[in-house]
mmCIF file of C-alpha atoms in Angstrom:
data_model
loop_
_atom_site.group_PDB
_atom_site.id
_atom_site.type_symbol
_atom_site.label_atom_id
_atom_site.label_comp_id
_atom_site.label_asym_id
_atom_site.label_seq_id
_atom_site.Cartn_x
_atom_site.Cartn_y
_atom_site.Cartn_z
ATOM 1 C CA MET A 1 -175.766 66.428 54.462
ATOM 2 C CA SER A 2 -172.928 63.967 54.635
ATOM 3 C CA ALA A 3 -171.473 60.792 56.099
ATOM 4 C CA TYR A 4 -167.863 60.934 57.252
ATOM 5 C CA LEU A 5 -165.439 58.112 57.936
ATOM 6 C CA GLN A 6 -164.155 58.337 61.513
ATOM 7 C CA LEU A 7 -160.664 56.988 61.147
ATOM 8 C CA GLY A 8 -159.485 54.471 63.718
ATOM 9 C CA HIS A 9 -156.363 52.361 63.989
ATOM 10 C CA GLU A 10 -155.227 51.126 60.549
ATOM 11 C CA SER A 11 -158.313 52.495 58.799
ATOM 12 C CA TRP A 12 -156.540 54.292 55.946
ATOM 13 C CA SER A 13 -156.737 51.258 53.681
ATOM 14 C CA LEU A 14 -160.535 51.546 53.540
ATOM 15 C CA ILE A 15 -160.612 55.039 52.034
ATOM 16 C CA ASP A 16 -160.187 53.841 48.441
ATOM 17 C CA GLU A 17 -162.839 51.152 48.753
ATOM 18 C CA PRO A 18 -165.739 51.633 46.299
ATOM 19 C CA ALA A 19 -168.133 51.148 49.222
ATOM 20 C CA LEU A 20 -167.064 54.516 50.586
ATOM 21 C CA ALA A 21 -167.791 56.436 47.396
ATOM 22 C CA ASP A 22 -170.774 58.151 49.041
ATOM 23 C CA PHE A 23 -168.763 59.348 52.048
ATOM 24 C CA LYS A 24 -167.954 63.060 51.844
ATOM 25 C CA GLY A 25 -164.953 63.201 54.084
ATOM 26 C CA ILE A 26 -162.951 61.825 56.987
ATOM 27 C CA VAL A 27 -162.516 62.778 60.636
ATOM 28 C CA LEU A 28 -158.955 62.117 61.664
ATOM 29 C CA SER A 29 -158.044 61.766 65.314
ATOM 30 C CA PRO A 30 -154.223 61.785 65.642
ATOM 31 C CA VAL A 31 -154.177 59.404 68.593
ATOM 32 C CA ASN A 32 -153.359 56.688 66.063
ATOM 33 C CA ASP A 33 -150.792 58.296 63.723
ATOM 34 C CA THR A 34 -147.802 60.616 63.764
ATOM 35 C CA PRO A 35 -147.908 64.023 61.990
ATOM 36 C CA GLU A 36 -145.384 62.819 59.404
ATOM 37 C CA TYR A 37 -147.457 59.793 58.518
ATOM 38 C CA VAL A 38 -150.661 61.824 58.308
ATOM 39 C CA GLU A 39 -149.018 64.466 56.097
ATOM 40 C CA GLU A 40 -147.919 61.801 53.625
ATOM 41 C CA ARG A 41 -151.298 60.110 53.546
ATOM 42 C CA LEU A 42 -153.209 63.381 53.180
ATOM 43 C CA LYS A 43 -151.135 64.444 50.179
ATOM 44 C CA ARG A 44 -151.941 61.214 48.438
ATOM 45 C CA LEU A 45 -155.587 61.404 49.435
ATOM 46 C CA LYS A 46 -155.961 64.928 48.077
ATOM 47 C CA GLU A 47 -154.699 63.738 44.716
ATOM 48 C CA ARG A 48 -157.288 60.953 44.563
ATOM 49 C CA ARG A 49 -160.222 62.473 46.431
ATOM 50 C CA GLY A 50 -159.950 66.221 46.177
ATOM 51 C CA ASP A 51 -163.644 66.485 46.967
ATOM 52 C CA TYR A 52 -163.204 65.004 50.469
ATOM 53 C CA GLU A 53 -163.469 67.337 53.456
ATOM 54 C CA ILE A 54 -160.751 66.335 55.892
ATOM 55 C CA ILE A 55 -161.418 67.250 59.513
ATOM 56 C CA LEU A 56 -158.849 67.206 62.332
ATOM 57 C CA ASP A 57 -160.238 66.229 65.730
ATOM 58 C CA PRO A 58 -157.320 66.925 68.133
ATOM 59 C CA GLN A 59 -158.960 64.669 70.668
ATOM 60 C CA PHE A 60 -157.926 66.400 73.874
ATOM 61 C CA TYR A 61 -160.751 64.487 75.497
ATOM 62 C CA ASN A 62 -158.829 61.236 75.018
ATOM 63 C CA PRO A 63 -158.072 59.579 78.400
ATOM 64 C CA ALA A 64 -154.744 60.940 79.629
ATOM 65 C CA SER A 65 -153.391 57.487 80.406
ATOM 66 C CA ASN A 66 -153.790 56.422 76.767
ATOM 67 C CA LYS A 67 -152.224 59.261 74.788
ATOM 68 C CA ALA A 68 -150.786 56.928 72.121
ATOM 69 C CA LYS A 69 -149.374 59.169 69.321
ATOM 70 C CA LEU A 70 -150.916 62.426 70.573
ATOM 71 C CA ALA A 71 -147.739 63.523 72.330
ATOM 72 C CA GLN A 72 -145.951 63.683 68.974
ATOM 73 C CA TRP A 73 -148.246 66.431 67.707
ATOM 74 C CA SER A 74 -147.223 70.082 68.206
ATOM 75 C CA PHE A 75 -150.532 71.106 69.754
ATOM 76 C CA PHE A 76 -150.394 68.471 72.500
ATOM 77 C CA PRO A 77 -148.572 69.966 75.523
ATOM 78 C CA SER A 78 -146.230 68.246 77.923
ATOM 79 C CA ASP A 79 -148.247 69.616 80.878
ATOM 80 C CA PHE A 80 -151.541 68.137 79.664
ATOM 81 C CA GLU A 81 -152.179 66.144 82.840
ATOM 82 C CA THR A 82 -151.278 68.922 85.288
ATOM 83 C CA ALA A 83 -152.529 72.096 83.566
ATOM 84 C CA VAL A 84 -155.460 74.062 84.998
ATOM 85 C CA GLY A 85 -158.379 72.991 82.859
ATOM 86 C CA GLU A 86 -160.301 76.308 82.742
ATOM 87 C CA SER A 87 -157.406 78.715 82.193
ATOM 88 C CA LEU A 88 -157.757 80.499 78.844
ATOM 89 C CA ASP A 89 -154.051 81.392 79.066
ATOM 90 C CA TRP A 90 -153.472 77.657 78.633
ATOM 91 C CA TRP A 91 -156.212 76.967 76.095
ATOM 92 C CA ALA A 92 -155.546 79.856 73.712
ATOM 93 C CA PRO A 93 -152.095 78.559 72.651
ATOM 94 C CA ARG A 94 -153.562 75.074 72.290
ATOM 95 C CA ALA A 95 -156.303 76.316 69.984
ATOM 96 C CA LYS A 96 -153.803 78.302 67.920
ATOM 97 C CA ALA A 97 -151.476 75.318 67.619
ATOM 98 C CA VAL A 98 -154.334 73.080 66.430
ATOM 99 C CA VAL A 99 -155.160 75.542 63.638
ATOM 100 C CA GLU A 100 -151.500 75.925 62.666
ATOM 101 C CA GLU A 101 -151.051 72.138 62.472
ATOM 102 C CA ALA A 102 -154.190 71.883 60.330
ATOM 103 C CA VAL A 103 -152.864 74.532 57.927
ATOM 104 C CA ASN A 104 -149.422 72.932 57.714
ATOM 105 C CA LEU A 105 -150.762 69.446 56.963
ATOM 106 C CA GLY A 106 -153.588 70.429 54.640
ATOM 107 C CA PHE A 107 -156.727 69.851 56.717
ATOM 108 C CA ASP A 108 -159.942 71.559 55.633
ATOM 109 C CA ALA A 109 -161.471 71.881 59.101
ATOM 110 C CA VAL A 110 -160.716 71.390 62.782
ATOM 111 C CA CYS A 111 -162.735 70.509 65.843
ATOM 112 C CA SER A 112 -162.075 72.886 68.727
ATOM 113 C CA PRO A 113 -160.011 71.296 71.529
ATOM 114 C CA ILE A 114 -161.779 70.486 74.767
ATOM 115 C CA ARG A 115 -161.421 68.099 77.697
ATOM 116 C CA ILE A 116 -163.915 65.881 79.483
ATOM 117 C CA PRO A 117 -164.788 67.620 82.758
ATOM 118 C CA LYS A 118 -165.433 65.977 86.087
ATOM 119 C CA ILE A 119 -168.792 67.700 86.237
ATOM 120 C CA PHE A 120 -170.804 68.823 83.208
ATOM 121 C CA THR A 121 -171.952 72.249 84.408
ATOM 122 C CA SER A 122 -173.173 75.342 82.552
ATOM 123 C CA GLU A 123 -169.727 76.803 83.155
ATOM 124 C CA TYR A 124 -168.146 73.899 81.327
ATOM 125 C CA TYR A 125 -170.317 74.421 78.262
ATOM 126 C CA ALA A 126 -169.611 78.161 78.355
ATOM 127 C CA HIS A 127 -165.904 77.372 78.520
ATOM 128 C CA ALA A 128 -166.239 74.990 75.564
ATOM 129 C CA MET A 129 -167.888 77.742 73.552
ATOM 130 C CA THR A 130 -165.185 80.236 74.516
ATOM 131 C CA VAL A 131 -162.432 77.862 73.386
ATOM 132 C CA ALA A 132 -164.313 77.289 70.132
ATOM 133 C CA ASP A 133 -164.525 81.060 69.602
ATOM 134 C CA LEU A 134 -160.777 81.370 70.179
ATOM 135 C CA THR A 135 -160.209 78.613 67.619
ATOM 136 C CA CYS A 136 -162.389 80.520 65.132
ATOM 137 C CA GLU A 137 -160.341 83.678 65.687
ATOM 138 C CA PHE A 138 -157.101 81.912 64.927
ATOM 139 C CA ALA A 139 -158.612 80.199 61.855
ATOM 140 C CA GLU A 140 -160.311 83.294 60.437
ATOM 141 C CA GLU A 141 -157.675 84.170 57.841
ATOM 142 C CA THR A 142 -156.512 80.613 57.106
ATOM 143 C CA GLY A 143 -159.434 79.123 55.183
ATOM 144 C CA VAL A 144 -159.744 76.373 57.770
ATOM 145 C CA ASP A 145 -163.298 75.805 59.002
ATOM 146 C CA VAL A 146 -164.025 75.234 62.705
ATOM 147 C CA LEU A 147 -166.470 72.846 64.339
ATOM 148 C CA ALA A 148 -167.270 73.711 67.966
ATOM 149 C CA THR A 149 -166.745 70.540 69.962
ATOM 150 C CA LEU A 150 -169.543 69.681 72.369
ATOM 151 C CA ILE A 151 -169.289 66.683 74.695
ATOM 152 C CA VAL A 152 -172.584 65.779 76.299
ATOM 153 C CA ARG A 153 -172.929 63.124 78.985
ATOM 154 C CA MET A 154 -175.986 61.084 78.076
ATOM 155 C CA LYS A 155 -177.216 60.475 81.598
ATOM 156 C CA ASP A 156 -177.339 64.239 82.243
ATOM 157 C CA LEU A 157 -180.038 64.488 79.584
ATOM 158 C CA SER A 158 -182.547 62.767 81.824
ATOM 159 C CA ASN A 159 -183.303 66.366 82.764
ATOM 160 C CA PRO A 160 -185.287 67.806 79.809
ATOM 161 C CA GLN A 161 -184.143 71.352 80.645
ATOM 162 C CA LYS A 162 -180.556 70.381 79.821
ATOM 163 C CA ALA A 163 -181.282 70.688 76.084
ATOM 164 C CA PHE A 164 -182.384 74.327 76.464
ATOM 165 C CA GLU A 165 -179.398 75.119 78.690
ATOM 166 C CA ILE A 166 -176.798 73.691 76.317
ATOM 167 C CA ALA A 167 -178.414 75.020 73.131
ATOM 168 C CA SER A 168 -178.696 78.519 74.598
ATOM 169 C CA ILE A 169 -174.963 78.571 75.364
ATOM 170 C CA MET A 170 -173.788 77.057 72.082
ATOM 171 C CA SER A 171 -175.993 79.280 69.934
ATOM 172 C CA ARG A 172 -173.990 82.325 71.069
ATOM 173 C CA GLY A 173 -170.762 80.980 69.580
ATOM 174 C CA ALA A 174 -168.939 82.153 66.456
ATOM 175 C CA SER A 175 -168.884 78.789 64.701
ATOM 176 C CA GLU A 176 -171.804 77.722 62.564
ATOM 177 C CA ARG A 177 -170.880 74.053 62.943
ATOM 178 C CA VAL A 178 -171.146 71.887 66.070
ATOM 179 C CA TYR A 179 -169.348 68.560 66.609
ATOM 180 C CA ILE A 180 -171.345 66.594 69.192
ATOM 181 C CA ILE A 181 -169.976 63.619 71.110
ATOM 182 C CA PHE A 182 -172.433 61.751 73.314
ATOM 183 C CA LEU A 183 -170.596 60.235 76.258
ATOM 184 C CA ASP A 184 -171.944 57.104 77.932
ATOM 185 C CA ASP A 185 -170.753 54.130 79.937
ATOM 186 C CA LEU A 186 -172.414 51.299 77.991
ATOM 187 C CA PRO A 187 -170.398 48.372 76.587
ATOM 188 C CA GLN A 188 -169.224 49.060 73.031
ATOM 189 C CA ARG A 189 -171.843 46.992 71.194
ATOM 190 C CA GLU A 190 -174.885 47.720 73.288
ATOM 191 C CA PRO A 191 -177.250 50.392 71.940
ATOM 192 C CA PHE A 192 -178.376 53.504 73.784
ATOM 193 C CA ASP A 193 -181.350 52.508 75.910
ATOM 194 C CA ASP A 194 -181.949 55.450 78.272
ATOM 195 C CA SER A 195 -185.636 56.185 77.751
ATOM 196 C CA GLU A 196 -185.387 59.468 79.678
ATOM 197 C CA ALA A 197 -182.188 60.860 78.145
ATOM 198 C CA LEU A 198 -182.712 60.003 74.491
ATOM 199 C CA PRO A 199 -185.740 62.278 73.896
ATOM 200 C CA THR A 200 -183.685 65.168 75.319
ATOM 201 C CA ALA A 201 -180.744 64.271 73.055
ATOM 202 C CA VAL A 202 -183.080 64.395 70.059
ATOM 203 C CA HIS A 203 -184.515 67.661 71.281
ATOM 204 C CA LEU A 204 -181.022 69.160 71.755
ATOM 205 C CA ILE A 205 -180.095 68.479 68.147
ATOM 206 C CA ARG A 206 -183.377 69.943 66.958
ATOM 207 C CA LEU A 207 -182.804 73.099 68.999
ATOM 208 C CA LEU A 208 -179.316 73.547 67.575
ATOM 209 C CA THR A 209 -180.437 73.017 63.991
ATOM 210 C CA ASP A 210 -183.412 75.341 64.479
ATOM 211 C CA GLN A 211 -180.888 78.035 65.439
ATOM 212 C CA GLY A 212 -179.149 77.597 62.109
ATOM 213 C CA LEU A 213 -176.235 75.477 63.306
ATOM 214 C CA ARG A 214 -174.887 72.613 61.212
ATOM 215 C CA VAL A 215 -174.762 69.651 63.580
ATOM 216 C CA HIS A 216 -172.268 66.792 63.138
ATOM 217 C CA VAL A 217 -172.752 63.837 65.500
ATOM 218 C CA ALA A 218 -169.506 61.890 65.937
ATOM 219 C CA PHE A 219 -168.906 58.283 66.950
ATOM 220 C CA CYS A 220 -172.246 57.060 65.585
ATOM 221 C CA ALA A 221 -173.478 53.529 65.090
ATOM 222 C CA HIS A 222 -177.068 52.554 64.374
ATOM 223 C CA ASP A 223 -178.158 55.453 66.576
ATOM 224 C CA LEU A 224 -177.557 57.677 63.565
ATOM 225 C CA VAL A 225 -181.226 57.093 62.782
ATOM 226 C CA LEU A 226 -182.066 59.189 65.889
ATOM 227 C CA TRP A 227 -179.724 62.049 65.009
ATOM 228 C CA LYS A 228 -180.719 62.231 61.353
ATOM 229 C CA HIS A 229 -184.392 62.263 62.371
ATOM 230 C CA ALA A 230 -183.576 65.162 64.712
ATOM 231 C CA GLY A 231 -181.994 67.149 61.879
ATOM 232 C CA ALA A 232 -178.257 66.472 62.176
ATOM 233 C CA ALA A 233 -176.637 67.409 58.873
ATOM 234 C CA ASP A 234 -173.615 65.143 59.268
ATOM 235 C CA ILE A 235 -172.625 61.960 61.069
ATOM 236 C CA SER A 236 -169.395 60.029 61.323
ATOM 237 C CA SER A 237 -168.666 56.390 62.036
ATOM 238 C CA GLY A 238 -165.864 53.897 61.511
ATOM 239 C CA LYS A 239 -164.941 50.276 61.098
ATOM 240 C CA TRP A 240 -163.972 49.656 64.729
ATOM 241 C CA MET A 241 -166.485 49.389 67.552
ATOM 242 C CA ASN A 242 -164.594 52.014 69.533
ATOM 243 C CA VAL A 243 -165.217 54.650 66.866
ATOM 244 C CA ARG A 244 -168.907 53.788 66.733
ATOM 245 C CA ARG A 245 -169.351 54.640 70.394
ATOM 246 C CA PHE A 246 -167.502 57.018 72.713
ATOM 247 C CA SER A 247 -167.229 55.672 76.235
ATOM 248 C CA PRO A 248 -164.553 55.557 78.957
ATOM 249 C CA GLY A 249 -163.554 52.046 77.928
ATOM 250 C CA ARG A 250 -163.311 52.793 74.200
ATOM 251 C CA TRP A 251 -159.586 52.041 73.971
ATOM 252 C CA GLU A 252 -159.939 48.566 75.443
ATOM 253 C CA GLU A 253 -159.786 45.520 73.222
ATOM 254 C CA GLU A 254 -163.137 44.576 71.778
ATOM 255 C CA GLU A 255 -162.701 40.942 72.612
ATOM 256 C CA THR A 256 -160.666 39.170 75.282
ATOM 257 C CA GLY A 257 -157.140 38.675 74.092
ATOM 258 C CA GLY A 258 -157.557 41.212 71.286
ATOM 259 C CA ARG A 259 -159.325 38.792 68.932
ATOM 260 C CA GLN A 260 -161.444 40.615 66.364
ATOM 261 C CA VAL A 261 -164.856 39.069 65.736
ATOM 262 C CA PRO A 262 -166.800 39.894 62.552
ATOM 263 C CA TYR A 263 -170.397 41.067 62.923
ATOM 264 C CA TRP A 264 -173.091 41.050 60.281
ATOM 265 C CA ASN A 265 -174.844 44.406 60.042
ATOM 266 C CA GLU A 266 -178.555 43.642 60.023
ATOM 267 C CA GLY A 267 -179.979 47.019 59.023
ATOM 268 C CA PRO A 268 -183.650 45.962 59.072
ATOM 269 C CA LEU A 269 -183.289 44.995 62.750
ATOM 270 C CA ILE A 270 -180.906 47.902 63.499
ATOM 271 C CA THR A 271 -178.380 45.612 65.120
ATOM 272 C CA LEU A 272 -175.237 43.502 64.679
ATOM 273 C CA LEU A 273 -175.304 39.718 64.494
ATOM 274 C CA ARG A 274 -172.714 37.130 65.305
ATOM 275 C CA GLU A 275 -172.047 34.462 62.679
ATOM 276 C CA GLN A 276 -174.084 31.883 64.603
ATOM 277 C CA ASP A 277 -177.067 34.238 64.480
ATOM 278 C CA VAL A 278 -176.678 34.756 60.742
ATOM 279 C CA LYS A 279 -176.644 30.986 60.204
ATOM 280 C CA ARG A 280 -179.731 30.519 62.379
ATOM 281 C CA LEU A 281 -181.704 33.190 60.543
ATOM 282 C CA ASP A 282 -180.532 31.890 57.187
ATOM 283 C CA ARG A 283 -181.829 28.420 58.001
ATOM 284 C CA ASP A 284 -185.173 29.998 58.773
ATOM 285 C CA GLY A 285 -185.249 31.710 55.381
ATOM 286 C CA TRP A 286 -184.742 35.210 56.794
ATOM 287 C CA PHE A 287 -182.621 36.338 53.824
ATOM 288 C CA LYS A 288 -184.534 34.378 51.158
ATOM 289 C CA ASN A 289 -186.138 37.359 49.461
ATOM 290 C CA ARG A 290 -183.541 39.937 50.437
ATOM 291 C CA SER A 291 -182.082 42.152 47.698
ATOM 292 C CA PHE A 292 -178.473 43.116 48.211
ATOM 293 C CA SER A 293 -178.271 45.543 45.320
ATOM 294 C CA ALA A 294 -177.794 48.533 47.648
ATOM 295 C CA ASN A 295 -175.199 46.713 49.756
ATOM 296 C CA PRO A 296 -173.546 43.850 47.852
ATOM 297 C CA PHE A 297 -171.258 42.999 50.733
ATOM 298 C CA GLY A 298 -174.118 41.204 52.432
ATOM 299 C CA ALA A 299 -174.375 38.781 49.531
ATOM 300 C CA GLN A 300 -170.603 38.189 49.645
ATOM 301 C CA ILE A 301 -170.675 37.461 53.356
ATOM 302 C CA LEU A 302 -173.611 35.071 53.017
ATOM 303 C CA GLU A 303 -171.847 33.269 50.178
ATOM 304 C CA SER A 304 -168.768 32.868 52.381
ATOM 305 C CA ILE A 305 -170.773 31.594 55.357
ATOM 306 C CA ARG A 306 -172.920 29.234 53.305
ATOM 307 C CA SER A 307 -169.868 27.692 51.650
ATOM 308 C CA GLY A 308 -168.801 26.271 55.007
ATOM 309 C CA ALA A 309 -165.151 26.921 54.155
ATOM 310 C CA GLY A 310 -164.626 29.077 57.182
ATOM 311 C CA ALA A 311 -163.173 31.920 55.136
ATOM 312 C CA PRO A 312 -162.592 35.090 57.164
ATOM 313 C CA TRP A 313 -165.003 37.914 56.507
ATOM 314 C CA GLN A 314 -163.803 40.571 58.943
ATOM 315 C CA LYS A 315 -163.069 43.182 56.254
ATOM 316 C CA LEU A 316 -166.309 42.404 54.478
ATOM 317 C CA SER A 317 -168.161 43.036 57.732
ATOM 318 C CA TRP A 318 -166.584 46.487 58.028
ATOM 319 C CA LEU A 319 -167.459 47.326 54.435
ATOM 320 C CA GLN A 320 -171.007 46.028 54.826
ATOM 321 C CA TYR A 321 -171.522 48.213 57.904
ATOM 322 C CA LEU A 322 -169.960 51.319 56.333
ATOM 323 C CA ARG A 323 -171.999 50.916 53.166
ATOM 324 C CA TRP A 324 -175.152 50.727 55.316
ATOM 325 C CA THR A 325 -174.017 53.869 57.131
ATOM 326 C CA SER A 326 -173.689 55.965 53.988
ATOM 327 C CA ASN A 327 -176.946 54.563 52.585
ATOM 328 C CA ALA A 328 -178.794 55.241 55.852
ATOM 329 C CA GLU A 329 -177.395 58.776 56.244
ATOM 330 C CA ALA A 330 -178.884 59.696 52.877
ATOM 331 C CA LEU A 331 -182.128 57.795 53.456
ATOM 332 C CA PHE A 332 -182.807 59.264 56.900
ATOM 333 C CA SER A 333 -182.436 62.859 55.822
ATOM 334 C CA LYS A 334 -186.229 62.851 55.775
ATOM 335 C CA PRO A 335 -187.485 62.466 59.391
ATOM 336 C CA GLU A 336 -190.579 60.535 58.348
ATOM 337 C CA THR A 337 -188.380 57.958 56.602
ATOM 338 C CA ALA A 338 -186.331 57.449 59.750
ATOM 339 C CA GLU A 339 -189.475 56.961 61.821
ATOM 340 C CA ARG A 340 -190.905 54.438 59.357
ATOM 341 C CA TYR A 341 -187.613 52.536 59.444
ATOM 342 C CA LEU A 342 -187.848 52.269 63.221
ATOM 343 C CA GLU A 343 -191.486 51.144 62.989
ATOM 344 C CA ARG A 344 -190.470 48.433 60.516
ATOM 345 C CA ALA A 345 -187.635 47.277 62.765
ATOM 346 C CA ASP A 346 -190.028 47.028 65.708
ATOM 347 C CA SER A 347 -192.347 44.875 63.598
ATOM 348 C CA LEU A 348 -189.495 42.581 62.531
ATOM 349 C CA TRP A 349 -188.384 42.054 66.141
ATOM 350 C CA THR A 350 -191.943 41.017 66.956
ATOM 351 C CA GLU A 351 -191.751 38.531 64.111
ATOM 352 C CA LEU A 352 -188.577 37.003 65.567
ATOM 353 C CA GLN A 353 -190.212 36.747 68.964
ATOM 354 C CA LEU A 354 -193.234 34.946 67.500
ATOM 355 C CA LYS A 355 -190.854 32.488 65.849
ATOM 356 C CA LYS A 356 -189.130 32.034 69.221
ATOM 357 C CA ILE A 357 -185.740 32.803 67.700
ATOM 358 C CA LEU A 358 -183.226 33.939 70.330
ATOM 359 C CA LEU A 359 -179.943 35.638 69.381
ATOM 360 C CA ILE A 360 -176.630 34.797 71.026
ATOM 361 C CA ASP A 361 -176.202 38.034 72.973
ATOM 362 C CA ARG A 362 -178.860 38.387 75.667
ATOM 363 C CA PHE A 363 -179.094 42.151 75.220
ATOM 364 C CA ASN A 364 -179.784 41.677 71.484
ATOM 365 C CA ASP A 365 -183.563 41.505 71.748
ATOM 366 C CA GLY A 366 -184.658 44.695 69.970
ATOM 367 C CA SER A 367 -185.953 46.319 73.131
ATOM 368 C CA TRP A 368 -184.131 49.564 72.333
ATOM 369 C CA VAL A 369 -186.032 50.042 69.041
ATOM 370 C CA ARG A 370 -189.246 50.956 70.850
ATOM 371 C CA ILE A 371 -187.265 53.274 73.131
ATOM 372 C CA TRP A 372 -185.835 54.962 70.043
ATOM 373 C CA LEU A 373 -189.265 55.280 68.483
ATOM 374 C CA ASN A 374 -190.550 56.992 71.588
ATOM 375 C CA ALA A 375 -187.441 59.199 71.700
ATOM 376 C CA VAL A 376 -187.872 60.595 68.190
ATOM 377 C CA ARG A 377 -191.566 61.192 68.754
ATOM 378 C CA GLU A 378 -191.230 62.792 72.177
ATOM 379 C CA GLY A 379 -188.040 64.684 71.351
ATOM 380 C CA SER A 380 -189.590 66.129 68.196
ATOM 381 C CA SER A 381 -192.754 67.302 69.916
ATOM 382 C CA ARG A 382 -191.149 69.275 72.732
#
């Protein structure tokens, strides 16, 4: 059971941070870097962190209009935008090329290539499994492990039968590992709040794990509490908002004009806070008895904010969040712990409401916590 760093733009510098000592690997999506750059960085990384598992996600599901560095990789074809999506004559060479690139550059594992379909049908999931099986065939003698990529549109899960349908198809595949991406259309910072779909998402992960598959949920944020409760072995997250959530607008700037805003990770509330919110809660004594021994970056950020010097704390905010991620991944390996954490968060949001404290973002009211509690309970009982 592991936490992985999902690399985003200019994320390599974080790998040597002590805060990431508990991460077990990285998921690299080459949309940001050239093969030559990655090869150089991986050689240096192997020397320092030989215990890391390094996974290549070829990211064929990346929007075609935003290919970035993908076109410089050998597995990414020039006819990507015009090729027939379901033709195995087209997909087989792509799967082979992904494995060959992984071997050449020193990756330990690859995610099978797959695109986002227009319609998420049973045929699409069967096709995804077939491509994953082809990838396994090409990787069989190489020592490279294969994760079967599974993209699931969250709103489709409002139908409870969807979990059985998808799990039945994926359980017939050759790979023992599944790389799940939940696709949604929410703004980057807003939490999942679909009360009908989330129980089915939890149920889906439980079905896959019950069939002996090792589930890795990618692009996680605080929702990792749901997936760990459901039995996911691995999760991955990153410093940028667009690698904590996969949505159609994930490549857009997080703030107007490209300005990066730091957010305090408030684990007890399962949310992110703007600096004004941190100051407001601090004045109310919210952090008075808080121990930061498990995540010292919180103490450093508070010291910076309280000093009034206006010192930037963007990097500290990334490290604080990532440290919480690795801590939470280990903590939530026991489902009952994850559920108690959600119950505690619900209680704390009630406390804020009684104090009539309103946070800057209107959506940041804790309403999703109760939805998540219901999701883990309903999804686990199906």
